[in-house]
Amino acid sequence: QSALTQPRSVSGSPGQSVTISCTGTNSDVGGYNYVSWYQQHPGTAPKLMISDVHKRPSGVSDRFSGSKSGDTASLTISGLQADDEADYYCCSYGGGNTPILFGGGTKLTVL
Amino acid sequence: QVQLVQSGAEVKKPGASVRVSCKASGFTGYFIHWIRQAPGQGLEWMGWINPYNGVTNYAQNFQGRVTMTSDTSINTFYMELSRLRPDDTAIYFCARSYSNIDYDYWGRGALVTVSS
C-alpha cells in the first residue's frame, strides 16, 4: 500500500486558518474512522493532535480540528500561532498487509 | 510517569543487524509500535508487538527482516532489523498505542546509520 497523500507545504499568517488534506482510498481513510494527526517539531518525536478523525486528546488546543469526507481527511488549524510551525502527518488504519499508513507529511510555515 | 527510553545511536555496515531497545516505565500492557523516519523524510510504520502474548504484526516492507520482541520482566521492548542497507539509515522510534493508531507516548528515537 502507498503512503497517504498530503500537500508538501502549506502556509498562513498568524491568526489565519489553514487546512491540511490527507487523501487515501476506500481501503484506508475512506474505509475506517481511524485517522490520526501528528505534529512534529524539528528534532523531536511526533505529538498526537487528533485521533479517530476528529477527537482531541487532553491538552491539545481546540484550535486544532479534524474531519473526513470520503477518502480524504483534513486537519484544520485556526488562529495560527508561531509555535504551530511544524511538520504534520496523517495516519490511517488500512487493513491488509500493512495495516497502518502514514502520509508523506506537510510542512506548515507561519508567515 | 510514563516514559519510553530508547537505546543510543548505532553505526552499522551494510548486511549487518541492529537491535534497538525501548524501556517502558510508568505503565504495562500497552501495544508498542515501531516507526522510523529517514533523514528529512516522513514517518514509516514498521509494526507492533502485543506485550501480553508476544504476537507481532509487521509491515509488508519489513517482513523477513524485522523481529520485534519484549521482555516483560523488565518491561523492555526490542526491534531487530537484519540485512541492513544504506537506505535503512533512519531514526527508529518506539511508541505506545493506547487505541488503534493513537500513539500518546514516544521514545526520543534511536539513530541508526548504515554505512560502509
GROMACS .gro file of C-alpha atoms in nm:
model
  227
    1GLN     CA    1   0.000   0.000   0.000
    2SER     CA    2   0.121   0.353  -0.078
    3ALA     CA    3   0.158   0.626   0.175
    4LEU     CA    4  -0.131   0.863   0.213
    5THR     CA    5  -0.110   1.182   0.005
    6GLN     CA    6  -0.055   1.516   0.174
    7PRO     CA    7   0.049   1.853   0.030
    8ARG     CA    8   0.419   1.907   0.081
    9SER     CA    9   0.371   2.250   0.230
   10VAL     CA   10   0.110   2.500   0.343
   11SER     CA   11   0.145   2.844   0.491
   12GLY     CA   12  -0.057   3.108   0.668
   13SER     CA   13  -0.022   3.426   0.865
   14PRO     CA   14  -0.072   3.449   1.240
   15GLY     CA   15  -0.440   3.444   1.327
   16GLN     CA   16  -0.544   3.284   0.999
   17SER     CA   17  -0.668   2.929   0.944
   18VAL     CA   18  -0.510   2.658   0.736
   19THR     CA   19  -0.630   2.315   0.631
   20ILE     CA   20  -0.410   2.019   0.552
   21SER     CA   21  -0.557   1.737   0.348
   22CYS     CA   22  -0.477   1.367   0.360
   23THR     CA   23  -0.601   1.156   0.072
   24GLY     CA   24  -0.616   0.781   0.073
   25THR     CA   25  -0.851   0.522  -0.065
   26ASN     CA   26  -1.167   0.344   0.038
   27SER     CA   27  -0.940   0.073   0.183
   28ASP     CA   28  -0.787   0.305   0.439
   29VAL     CA   29  -0.901   0.663   0.506
   30GLY     CA   30  -1.240   0.608   0.348
   31GLY     CA   31  -1.296   0.267   0.500
   32TYR     CA   32  -1.244   0.334   0.869
   33ASN     CA   33  -1.292   0.615   1.119
   34TYR     CA   34  -0.934   0.568   1.232
   35VAL     CA   35  -0.741   0.872   1.120
   36SER     CA   36  -0.493   1.045   1.346
   37TRP     CA   37  -0.283   1.357   1.304
   38TYR     CA   38   0.063   1.418   1.447
   39GLN     CA   39   0.264   1.737   1.487
   40GLN     CA   40   0.643   1.715   1.477
   41HIS     CA   41   0.882   1.995   1.556
   42PRO     CA   42   1.241   1.957   1.432
   43GLY     CA   43   1.447   1.714   1.634
   44THR     CA   44   1.157   1.590   1.845
   45ALA     CA   45   0.919   1.296   1.844
   46PRO     CA   46   0.573   1.339   1.693
   47LYS     CA   47   0.286   1.453   1.913
   48LEU     CA   48  -0.070   1.326   1.879
   49MET     CA   49  -0.306   1.613   1.791
   50ILE     CA   50  -0.619   1.439   1.663
   51SER     CA   51  -0.743   1.080   1.697
   52ASP     CA   52  -1.036   0.891   1.546
   53VAL     CA   53  -1.079   1.155   1.273
   54HIS     CA   54  -1.192   1.438   1.499
   55LYS     CA   55  -1.115   1.370   1.868
   56ARG     CA   56  -0.873   1.598   2.052
   57PRO     CA   57  -0.659   1.435   2.320
   58SER     CA   58  -0.647   1.606   2.655
   59GLY     CA   59  -0.422   1.910   2.646
   60VAL     CA   60  -0.448   1.975   2.273
   61SER     CA   61  -0.575   2.321   2.185
   62ASP     CA   62  -0.925   2.348   2.044
   63ARG     CA   63  -0.770   2.545   1.757
   64PHE     CA   64  -0.697   2.203   1.607
   65SER     CA   65  -0.984   2.014   1.449
   66GLY     CA   66  -1.020   1.712   1.224
   67SER     CA   67  -1.276   1.592   0.974
   68LYS     CA   68  -1.320   1.344   0.693
   69SER     CA   69  -1.513   1.327   0.370
   70GLY     CA   70  -1.493   1.015   0.161
   71ASP     CA   71  -1.130   0.914   0.113
   72THR     CA   72  -0.989   1.248   0.233
   73ALA     CA   73  -0.926   1.354   0.589
   74SER     CA   74  -0.845   1.709   0.688
   75LEU     CA   75  -0.674   1.887   0.974
   76THR     CA   76  -0.770   2.249   1.029
   77ILE     CA   77  -0.568   2.482   1.246
   78SER     CA   78  -0.738   2.807   1.331
   79GLY     CA   79  -0.588   3.119   1.489
   80LEU     CA   80  -0.240   3.030   1.365
   81GLN     CA   81   0.042   3.086   1.609
   82ALA     CA   82   0.416   3.087   1.556
   83ASP     CA   83   0.454   2.762   1.752
   84ASP     CA   84   0.222   2.584   1.510
   85GLU     CA   85   0.504   2.590   1.257
   86ALA     CA   86   0.597   2.223   1.228
   87ASP     CA   87   0.553   1.913   1.014
   88TYR     CA   88   0.215   1.743   1.025
   89TYR     CA   89   0.147   1.380   0.946
   90CYS     CA   90  -0.177   1.197   0.900
   91CYS     CA   91  -0.206   0.831   0.988
   92SER     CA   92  -0.477   0.585   0.895
   93TYR     CA   93  -0.568   0.229   0.963
   94GLY     CA   94  -0.570   0.042   0.635
   95GLY     CA   95  -0.610  -0.329   0.697
   96GLY     CA   96  -0.422  -0.555   0.462
   97ASN     CA   97  -0.056  -0.646   0.482
   98THR     CA   98   0.044  -0.303   0.608
   99PRO     CA   99  -0.242  -0.203   0.833
  100ILE     CA  100  -0.108   0.135   0.939
  101LEU     CA  101  -0.016   0.404   0.689
  102PHE     CA  102   0.130   0.750   0.730
  103GLY     CA  103   0.104   1.042   0.497
  104GLY     CA  104   0.418   1.191   0.348
  105GLY     CA  105   0.396   1.492   0.579
  106THR     CA  106   0.313   1.859   0.534
  107LYS     CA  107   0.538   2.143   0.639
  108LEU     CA  108   0.338   2.429   0.788
  109THR     CA  109   0.502   2.768   0.770
  110VAL     CA  110   0.362   3.055   0.976
  111LEU     CA  111   0.449   3.368   0.782
  112GLN     CA  112   0.524   0.894   3.499
  113VAL     CA  113   0.509   0.733   3.158
  114GLN     CA  114   0.839   0.713   2.974
  115LEU     CA  115   0.990   0.525   2.685
  116VAL     CA  116   1.368   0.531   2.698
  117GLN     CA  117   1.547   0.409   2.390
  118SER     CA  118   1.899   0.287   2.338
  119GLY     CA  119   2.163   0.505   2.179
  120ALA     CA  120   2.281   0.571   1.828
  121GLU     CA  121   2.434   0.289   1.627
  122VAL     CA  122   2.657   0.273   1.322
  123LYS     CA  123   2.641  -0.046   1.122
  124LYS     CA  124   2.783  -0.181   0.798
  125PRO     CA  125   2.561  -0.299   0.515
  126GLY     CA  126   2.448  -0.655   0.570
  127ALA     CA  127   2.474  -0.635   0.948
  128SER     CA  128   2.189  -0.638   1.201
  129VAL     CA  129   2.090  -0.384   1.462
  130ARG     CA  130   1.884  -0.417   1.778
  131VAL     CA  131   1.718  -0.113   1.929
  132SER     CA  132   1.572  -0.129   2.277
  133CYS     CA  133   1.285   0.065   2.432
  134LYS     CA  134   1.242   0.053   2.809
  135ALA     CA  135   0.895   0.139   2.927
  136SER     CA  136   0.820   0.281   3.271
  137GLY     CA  137   0.505   0.403   3.438
  138PHE     CA  138   0.278   0.155   3.260
  139THR     CA  139   0.237  -0.203   3.144
  140GLY     CA  140   0.017  -0.385   2.899
  141TYR     CA  141   0.003  -0.147   2.603
  142PHE     CA  142   0.093  -0.241   2.246
  143ILE     CA  143   0.425  -0.096   2.140
  144HIS     CA  144   0.473   0.015   1.781
  145TRP     CA  145   0.794   0.087   1.597
  146ILE     CA  146   0.805   0.373   1.348
  147ARG     CA  147   1.106   0.501   1.159
  148GLN     CA  148   1.200   0.827   0.992
  149ALA     CA  149   1.477   0.856   0.736
  150PRO     CA  150   1.670   1.185   0.735
  151GLY     CA  151   1.447   1.463   0.607
  152GLN     CA  152   1.172   1.214   0.527
  153GLY     CA  153   0.833   1.116   0.663
  154LEU     CA  154   0.719   0.856   0.913
  155GLU     CA  155   0.705   0.489   0.821
  156TRP     CA  156   0.522   0.233   1.031
  157MET     CA  157   0.718  -0.087   1.087
  158GLY     CA  158   0.500  -0.299   1.310
  159TRP     CA  159   0.367  -0.366   1.657
  160ILE     CA  160   0.400  -0.614   1.940
  161ASN     CA  161   0.137  -0.725   2.187
  162PRO     CA  162   0.314  -0.746   2.523
  163TYR     CA  163   0.061  -0.992   2.664
  164ASN     CA  164   0.144  -1.275   2.427
  165GLY     CA  165   0.429  -1.154   2.208
  166VAL     CA  166   0.216  -1.158   1.894
  167THR     CA  167   0.354  -0.926   1.630
  168ASN     CA  168   0.231  -0.763   1.312
  169TYR     CA  169   0.489  -0.633   1.067
  170ALA     CA  170   0.454  -0.402   0.772
  171GLN     CA  171   0.494  -0.586   0.445
  172ASN     CA  172   0.806  -0.387   0.357
  173PHE     CA  173   0.991  -0.529   0.656
  174GLN     CA  174   0.864  -0.883   0.670
  175GLY     CA  175   1.152  -1.127   0.679
  176ARG     CA  176   1.397  -0.864   0.806
  177VAL     CA  177   1.241  -0.732   1.125
  178THR     CA  178   1.183  -0.903   1.458
  179MET     CA  179   1.006  -0.737   1.748
  180THR     CA  180   1.028  -0.891   2.093
  181SER     CA  181   0.959  -0.800   2.451
  182ASP     CA  182   1.093  -0.889   2.792
  183THR     CA  183   0.801  -0.838   3.027
  184SER     CA  184   1.017  -0.898   3.333
  185ILE     CA  185   1.195  -0.569   3.269
  186ASN     CA  186   0.922  -0.401   3.063
  187THR     CA  187   1.156  -0.360   2.770
  188PHE     CA  188   1.087  -0.394   2.401
  189TYR     CA  189   1.327  -0.469   2.119
  190MET     CA  190   1.331  -0.419   1.747
  191GLU     CA  191   1.592  -0.604   1.544
  192LEU     CA  192   1.644  -0.526   1.177
  193SER     CA  193   1.869  -0.753   0.973
  194ARG     CA  194   2.044  -0.737   0.636
  195LEU     CA  195   2.083  -0.365   0.675
  196ARG     CA  196   2.109  -0.140   0.371
  197PRO     CA  197   2.218   0.223   0.348
  198ASP     CA  198   1.855   0.325   0.299
  199ASP     CA  199   1.776   0.183   0.643
  200THR     CA  200   1.956   0.484   0.786
  201ALA     CA  201   1.689   0.647   0.999
  202ILE     CA  202   1.569   0.740   1.341
  203TYR     CA  203   1.379   0.449   1.492
  204PHE     CA  204   1.103   0.541   1.734
  205CYS     CA  205   0.906   0.322   1.970
  206ALA     CA  206   0.561   0.449   2.062
  207ARG     CA  207   0.284   0.342   2.297
  208SER     CA  208  -0.053   0.279   2.136
  209TYR     CA  209  -0.349   0.342   2.363
  210SER     CA  210  -0.605   0.281   2.091
  211ASN     CA  211  -0.562   0.159   1.736
  212ILE     CA  212  -0.332   0.414   1.574
  213ASP     CA  213  -0.317   0.664   1.856
  214TYR     CA  214   0.035   0.699   1.991
  215ASP     CA  215   0.033   0.903   2.308
  216TYR     CA  216   0.390   0.846   2.424
  217TRP     CA  217   0.701   0.817   2.212
  218GLY     CA  218   1.063   0.741   2.276
  219ARG     CA  219   1.315   1.004   2.174
  220GLY     CA  220   1.429   0.788   1.886
  221ALA     CA  221   1.748   0.599   1.810
  222LEU     CA  222   1.955   0.698   1.509
  223VAL     CA  223   2.081   0.401   1.310
  224THR     CA  224   2.336   0.482   1.043
  225VAL     CA  225   2.421   0.220   0.782
  226SER     CA  226   2.742   0.296   0.603
  227SER     CA  227   3.042   0.108   0.471
   0.00000   0.00000   0.00000
